[in-house]
Amino acid sequence: MPPADAPLIERDPAILKRRFKQRCAATNNVYQNWLIRVHRSLSWSIRAATLAQQHPEAELLYLWIALNSLYARWNNERNVPDQDHPSRGDFLRAFTSVETDRVIEFLRVSKPILRKLLGSPYLSNVFWRDPTSARAADLARQDVYNLDRLLRDRRADKLLNAALDRVFVFRGQLVHGASSGGSRLNRSSLESCLEFMRGVVPLLQHLVIEHGAHDDWPDLCYPPVEQR
């Protein structure tokens, strides 16, 4: 647990960036995979912070990019970026275990928004496979019934991944043109996703900054290359 007088999460990306620079200096900038991931992630969080309240859809997408920058990996067998869900799952298993108490406390504080995310049929792929089915909405809400059990069992990785799966559905609606800009129909979903992402992204950035300076990372997607 963090000290009693310390915030559970530092949400200001500028402060996180200063801490990141301190960690880079302390490790002599040798862990380039880690350094590039965090640099990319914080750059998008800083952009997202400039959009707060004005362009919520863009803010959500920028926050997702900030998150994706941390966990995306290259699949060397297929020579393409690896699939999102397994990449994200492995990342969450690794980093939720380094400060489990902090992550669990974040999830406890976030229970109201987690209930909204996990209980919304419109953020579930199960619902959209057959939205006319009478059972579709009930099936799509099944995740919310596991919330208390996952918290009790301290399965932070599974709970975070379930919530992020819901945000991923909404993110897909935006980037694939399945939503109108400023639509009133999805305001509730957008607000729930944004509230969660504004907390979970800086939490995960903190964990990676403090505990990710090592060589045990999968290969980067699209590493920087010098122009020829």
mmCIF file of C-alpha atoms in Angstrom:
data_model
loop_
_atom_site.group_PDB
_atom_site.id
_atom_site.type_symbol
_atom_site.label_atom_id
_atom_site.label_comp_id
_atom_site.label_asym_id
_atom_site.label_seq_id
_atom_site.Cartn_x
_atom_site.Cartn_y
_atom_site.Cartn_z
ATOM 1 C CA MET A 1 0.000 0.000 0.000
ATOM 2 C CA PRO A 2 1.166 3.588 -0.607
ATOM 3 C CA PRO A 3 1.723 5.782 2.475
ATOM 4 C CA ALA A 4 -1.469 7.092 4.083
ATOM 5 C CA ASP A 5 -0.735 10.656 2.982
ATOM 6 C CA ALA A 6 0.123 9.691 -0.609
ATOM 7 C CA PRO A 7 -2.405 9.615 -3.464
ATOM 8 C CA LEU A 8 -3.441 6.150 -4.595
ATOM 9 C CA ILE A 9 -2.673 7.140 -8.183
ATOM 10 C CA GLU A 10 -0.704 10.073 -9.580
ATOM 11 C CA ARG A 11 -2.876 11.060 -12.530
ATOM 12 C CA ASP A 12 -0.862 14.009 -13.836
ATOM 13 C CA PRO A 13 1.152 12.767 -16.838
ATOM 14 C CA ALA A 14 3.652 15.611 -16.420
ATOM 15 C CA ILE A 15 4.508 14.382 -12.913
ATOM 16 C CA LEU A 16 4.706 10.795 -14.149
ATOM 17 C CA LYS A 17 7.034 11.968 -16.911
ATOM 18 C CA ARG A 18 9.361 13.633 -14.387
ATOM 19 C CA ARG A 19 9.490 10.414 -12.386
ATOM 20 C CA PHE A 20 10.165 8.469 -15.584
ATOM 21 C CA LYS A 21 13.136 10.707 -16.391
ATOM 22 C CA GLN A 22 14.501 10.080 -12.901
ATOM 23 C CA ARG A 23 14.218 6.324 -13.460
ATOM 24 C CA CYS A 24 15.890 6.639 -16.875
ATOM 25 C CA ALA A 25 18.812 8.492 -15.318
ATOM 26 C CA ALA A 26 19.071 5.984 -12.483
ATOM 27 C CA THR A 27 19.295 3.112 -14.982
ATOM 28 C CA ASN A 28 21.611 4.946 -17.424
ATOM 29 C CA ASN A 29 19.013 4.757 -20.225
ATOM 30 C CA VAL A 30 20.064 1.199 -21.003
ATOM 31 C CA TYR A 31 16.635 -0.477 -21.100
ATOM 32 C CA GLN A 32 15.523 0.794 -24.482
ATOM 33 C CA ASN A 33 12.458 -1.437 -24.897
ATOM 34 C CA TRP A 34 11.051 -0.181 -21.587
ATOM 35 C CA LEU A 35 12.124 3.390 -22.297
ATOM 36 C CA ILE A 36 10.399 3.523 -25.691
ATOM 37 C CA ARG A 37 7.181 1.999 -24.374
ATOM 38 C CA VAL A 38 6.881 4.451 -21.494
ATOM 39 C CA HIS A 39 7.921 7.444 -23.621
ATOM 40 C CA ARG A 40 5.240 6.599 -26.182
ATOM 41 C CA SER A 41 2.632 5.985 -23.513
ATOM 42 C CA LEU A 42 3.220 9.243 -21.640
ATOM 43 C CA SER A 43 3.250 11.255 -24.867
ATOM 44 C CA TRP A 44 -0.314 10.121 -25.582
ATOM 45 C CA SER A 45 -1.458 10.702 -22.010
ATOM 46 C CA ILE A 46 -0.175 14.265 -22.240
ATOM 47 C CA ARG A 47 -2.139 14.724 -25.466
ATOM 48 C CA ALA A 48 -5.235 13.227 -23.865
ATOM 49 C CA ALA A 49 -4.999 15.666 -20.953
ATOM 50 C CA THR A 50 -5.273 18.604 -23.361
ATOM 51 C CA LEU A 51 -8.602 17.269 -24.661
ATOM 52 C CA ALA A 52 -10.381 16.693 -21.336
ATOM 53 C CA GLN A 53 -14.012 17.878 -21.393
ATOM 54 C CA GLN A 54 -13.713 19.205 -24.961
ATOM 55 C CA HIS A 55 -13.318 16.135 -27.171
ATOM 56 C CA PRO A 56 -14.202 13.091 -25.043
ATOM 57 C CA GLU A 57 -14.104 10.551 -27.867
ATOM 58 C CA ALA A 58 -10.606 11.677 -28.852
ATOM 59 C CA GLU A 59 -9.509 11.688 -25.213
ATOM 60 C CA LEU A 60 -10.629 8.078 -24.838
ATOM 61 C CA LEU A 61 -8.778 6.998 -27.970
ATOM 62 C CA TYR A 62 -5.599 8.755 -26.850
ATOM 63 C CA LEU A 63 -5.814 7.055 -23.461
ATOM 64 C CA TRP A 64 -6.238 3.700 -25.174
ATOM 65 C CA ILE A 65 -3.157 4.372 -27.302
ATOM 66 C CA ALA A 66 -1.276 5.273 -24.112
ATOM 67 C CA LEU A 67 -2.285 1.927 -22.629
ATOM 68 C CA ASN A 68 -1.616 -0.026 -25.826
ATOM 69 C CA SER A 69 1.883 1.445 -26.001
ATOM 70 C CA LEU A 70 2.750 -0.391 -22.798
ATOM 71 C CA TYR A 71 1.612 -3.907 -23.696
ATOM 72 C CA ALA A 72 1.701 -4.298 -27.488
ATOM 73 C CA ARG A 73 4.189 -6.910 -28.673
ATOM 74 C CA TRP A 74 5.515 -8.344 -31.907
ATOM 75 C CA ASN A 75 4.696 -11.940 -32.817
ATOM 76 C CA ASN A 76 7.961 -13.260 -34.206
ATOM 77 C CA GLU A 77 6.450 -16.505 -35.503
ATOM 78 C CA ARG A 78 3.867 -14.732 -37.656
ATOM 79 C CA ASN A 79 5.968 -11.572 -38.121
ATOM 80 C CA VAL A 80 3.035 -9.297 -37.278
ATOM 81 C CA PRO A 81 1.796 -7.468 -34.168
ATOM 82 C CA ASP A 82 0.421 -10.016 -31.718
ATOM 83 C CA GLN A 83 -3.271 -10.233 -30.875
ATOM 84 C CA ASP A 84 -4.534 -7.649 -28.409
ATOM 85 C CA HIS A 85 -6.200 -9.813 -25.764
ATOM 86 C CA PRO A 86 -3.355 -12.260 -25.013
ATOM 87 C CA SER A 87 -0.781 -9.458 -25.148
ATOM 88 C CA ARG A 88 -2.774 -7.394 -22.686
ATOM 89 C CA GLY A 89 -3.467 -10.377 -20.439
ATOM 90 C CA ASP A 90 0.207 -11.311 -20.095
ATOM 91 C CA PHE A 91 1.123 -7.692 -19.387
ATOM 92 C CA LEU A 92 -1.522 -7.363 -16.662
ATOM 93 C CA ARG A 93 -0.487 -10.626 -14.997
ATOM 94 C CA ALA A 94 3.093 -9.409 -14.830
ATOM 95 C CA PHE A 95 2.489 -5.910 -13.513
ATOM 96 C CA THR A 96 -0.508 -6.316 -11.217
ATOM 97 C CA SER A 97 1.610 -8.693 -9.149
ATOM 98 C CA VAL A 98 4.318 -6.142 -8.304
ATOM 99 C CA GLU A 99 2.093 -3.843 -6.197
ATOM 100 C CA THR A 100 -0.960 -5.995 -5.642
ATOM 101 C CA ASP A 101 -2.259 -4.032 -2.652
ATOM 102 C CA ARG A 102 -2.237 -0.773 -4.604
ATOM 103 C CA VAL A 103 -4.029 -2.342 -7.561
ATOM 104 C CA ILE A 104 -6.658 -4.045 -5.395
ATOM 105 C CA GLU A 105 -7.331 -0.784 -3.555
ATOM 106 C CA PHE A 106 -7.767 0.993 -6.894
ATOM 107 C CA LEU A 107 -10.271 -1.670 -7.936
ATOM 108 C CA ARG A 108 -12.172 -1.397 -4.658
ATOM 109 C CA VAL A 109 -12.427 2.378 -5.019
ATOM 110 C CA SER A 110 -13.483 1.867 -8.640
ATOM 111 C CA LYS A 111 -16.276 -0.635 -7.882
ATOM 112 C CA PRO A 112 -19.113 1.720 -8.920
ATOM 113 C CA ILE A 113 -17.612 2.331 -12.349
ATOM 114 C CA LEU A 114 -16.652 -1.330 -12.714
ATOM 115 C CA ARG A 115 -20.287 -2.266 -12.111
ATOM 116 C CA LYS A 116 -21.340 0.099 -14.883
ATOM 117 C CA LEU A 117 -18.788 -1.264 -17.327
ATOM 118 C CA LEU A 118 -19.327 -4.945 -16.593
ATOM 119 C CA GLY A 119 -23.095 -4.569 -16.329
ATOM 120 C CA SER A 120 -23.641 -2.755 -19.615
ATOM 121 C CA PRO A 121 -24.793 -5.027 -22.441
ATOM 122 C CA TYR A 122 -23.732 -2.382 -24.978
ATOM 123 C CA LEU A 123 -20.087 -2.868 -24.021
ATOM 124 C CA SER A 124 -20.158 -6.629 -24.541
ATOM 125 C CA ASN A 125 -19.385 -8.522 -27.734
ATOM 126 C CA VAL A 126 -21.835 -11.186 -26.536
ATOM 127 C CA PHE A 127 -24.700 -8.721 -26.877
ATOM 128 C CA TRP A 128 -23.705 -7.474 -30.324
ATOM 129 C CA ARG A 129 -23.475 -10.980 -31.758
ATOM 130 C CA ASP A 130 -27.277 -11.119 -31.560
ATOM 131 C CA PRO A 131 -28.748 -7.877 -30.155
ATOM 132 C CA THR A 132 -32.299 -8.939 -31.068
ATOM 133 C CA SER A 133 -32.139 -12.013 -28.821
ATOM 134 C CA ALA A 134 -34.209 -11.828 -25.653
ATOM 135 C CA ARG A 135 -31.332 -13.398 -23.701
ATOM 136 C CA ALA A 136 -28.533 -11.319 -25.208
ATOM 137 C CA ALA A 137 -28.642 -8.528 -22.617
ATOM 138 C CA ASP A 138 -28.700 -10.962 -19.683
ATOM 139 C CA LEU A 139 -25.792 -12.973 -21.073
ATOM 140 C CA ALA A 140 -23.833 -9.780 -21.667
ATOM 141 C CA ARG A 141 -24.169 -8.818 -17.997
ATOM 142 C CA GLN A 142 -22.681 -12.042 -16.622
ATOM 143 C CA ASP A 143 -19.290 -10.450 -15.919
ATOM 144 C CA VAL A 144 -20.741 -8.113 -13.299
ATOM 145 C CA TYR A 145 -21.721 -11.095 -11.145
ATOM 146 C CA ASN A 146 -18.044 -12.078 -10.859
ATOM 147 C CA LEU A 147 -16.932 -8.660 -9.607
ATOM 148 C CA ASP A 148 -17.073 -9.305 -5.862
ATOM 149 C CA ARG A 149 -15.563 -12.792 -6.185
ATOM 150 C CA LEU A 150 -12.617 -11.541 -8.234
ATOM 151 C CA LEU A 151 -11.979 -8.778 -5.711
ATOM 152 C CA ARG A 152 -12.209 -11.210 -2.814
ATOM 153 C CA ASP A 153 -9.816 -13.603 -4.548
ATOM 154 C CA ARG A 154 -7.484 -10.694 -5.416
ATOM 155 C CA ARG A 155 -7.574 -11.543 -9.118
ATOM 156 C CA ALA A 156 -6.629 -8.051 -10.156
ATOM 157 C CA ASP A 157 -5.402 -9.105 -13.589
ATOM 158 C CA LYS A 158 -8.644 -10.870 -14.526
ATOM 159 C CA LEU A 159 -10.832 -8.044 -13.260
ATOM 160 C CA LEU A 160 -8.801 -5.372 -15.026
ATOM 161 C CA ASN A 161 -8.798 -7.363 -18.250
ATOM 162 C CA ALA A 162 -12.564 -7.900 -18.087
ATOM 163 C CA ALA A 163 -13.106 -4.157 -17.657
ATOM 164 C CA LEU A 164 -10.647 -3.311 -20.421
ATOM 165 C CA ASP A 165 -12.411 -5.772 -22.734
ATOM 166 C CA ARG A 166 -15.505 -3.587 -22.291
ATOM 167 C CA VAL A 167 -13.578 -0.427 -23.123
ATOM 168 C CA PHE A 168 -12.082 -2.246 -26.118
ATOM 169 C CA VAL A 169 -15.578 -2.833 -27.510
ATOM 170 C CA PHE A 170 -16.372 0.870 -27.279
ATOM 171 C CA ARG A 171 -12.996 1.809 -28.723
ATOM 172 C CA GLY A 172 -13.782 -0.487 -31.668
ATOM 173 C CA GLN A 173 -17.101 1.249 -32.257
ATOM 174 C CA LEU A 174 -15.280 4.570 -32.541
ATOM 175 C CA VAL A 175 -12.314 3.611 -34.713
ATOM 176 C CA HIS A 176 -14.380 1.467 -37.097
ATOM 177 C CA GLY A 177 -16.943 4.190 -37.734
ATOM 178 C CA ALA A 178 -19.747 2.456 -35.825
ATOM 179 C CA SER A 179 -20.628 5.578 -33.848
ATOM 180 C CA SER A 180 -21.519 9.150 -34.751
ATOM 181 C CA GLY A 181 -19.363 11.958 -33.409
ATOM 182 C CA GLY A 182 -21.029 13.427 -30.329
ATOM 183 C CA SER A 183 -23.803 10.817 -30.406
ATOM 184 C CA ARG A 184 -26.234 11.038 -27.487
ATOM 185 C CA LEU A 185 -26.951 7.302 -27.702
ATOM 186 C CA ASN A 186 -23.601 6.234 -26.301
ATOM 187 C CA ARG A 187 -22.906 9.092 -23.832
ATOM 188 C CA SER A 188 -23.313 6.844 -20.816
ATOM 189 C CA SER A 189 -20.915 4.245 -22.224
ATOM 190 C CA LEU A 190 -18.403 6.917 -23.175
ATOM 191 C CA GLU A 191 -18.501 8.505 -19.718
ATOM 192 C CA SER A 192 -18.044 5.137 -17.994
ATOM 193 C CA CYS A 193 -15.122 4.175 -20.220
ATOM 194 C CA LEU A 194 -13.460 7.557 -19.762
ATOM 195 C CA GLU A 195 -13.816 7.546 -15.998
ATOM 196 C CA PHE A 196 -12.161 4.143 -15.806
ATOM 197 C CA MET A 197 -9.378 4.915 -18.272
ATOM 198 C CA ARG A 198 -8.475 8.175 -16.525
ATOM 199 C CA GLY A 199 -7.598 6.071 -13.492
ATOM 200 C CA VAL A 200 -6.276 2.793 -14.836
ATOM 201 C CA VAL A 201 -3.870 4.222 -17.416
ATOM 202 C CA PRO A 202 -1.818 6.291 -14.927
ATOM 203 C CA LEU A 203 -1.919 3.383 -12.477
ATOM 204 C CA LEU A 204 -0.373 1.044 -15.036
ATOM 205 C CA GLN A 205 2.101 3.711 -16.141
ATOM 206 C CA HIS A 206 3.220 4.044 -12.523
ATOM 207 C CA LEU A 207 3.722 0.282 -12.241
ATOM 208 C CA VAL A 208 5.753 0.126 -15.441
ATOM 209 C CA ILE A 209 7.863 3.171 -14.545
ATOM 210 C CA GLU A 210 8.697 1.805 -11.105
ATOM 211 C CA HIS A 211 9.053 -1.890 -11.917
ATOM 212 C CA GLY A 212 9.630 -2.245 -15.661
ATOM 213 C CA ALA A 213 13.240 -1.107 -16.066
ATOM 214 C CA HIS A 214 14.653 -4.470 -17.156
ATOM 215 C CA ASP A 215 15.241 -6.547 -20.274
ATOM 216 C CA ASP A 216 12.353 -8.957 -19.748
ATOM 217 C CA TRP A 217 10.048 -7.391 -22.356
ATOM 218 C CA PRO A 218 8.636 -8.834 -25.576
ATOM 219 C CA ASP A 219 9.789 -7.298 -28.833
ATOM 220 C CA LEU A 220 8.423 -3.857 -29.667
ATOM 221 C CA CYS A 221 5.985 -3.217 -32.467
ATOM 222 C CA TYR A 222 7.438 -0.762 -34.987
ATOM 223 C CA PRO A 223 10.613 0.264 -33.126
ATOM 224 C CA PRO A 224 12.185 3.591 -34.095
ATOM 225 C CA VAL A 225 14.497 3.296 -37.110
ATOM 226 C CA GLU A 226 16.794 5.854 -38.667
ATOM 227 C CA GLN A 227 15.677 7.158 -42.054
ATOM 228 C CA ARG A 228 17.776 5.879 -44.929
#
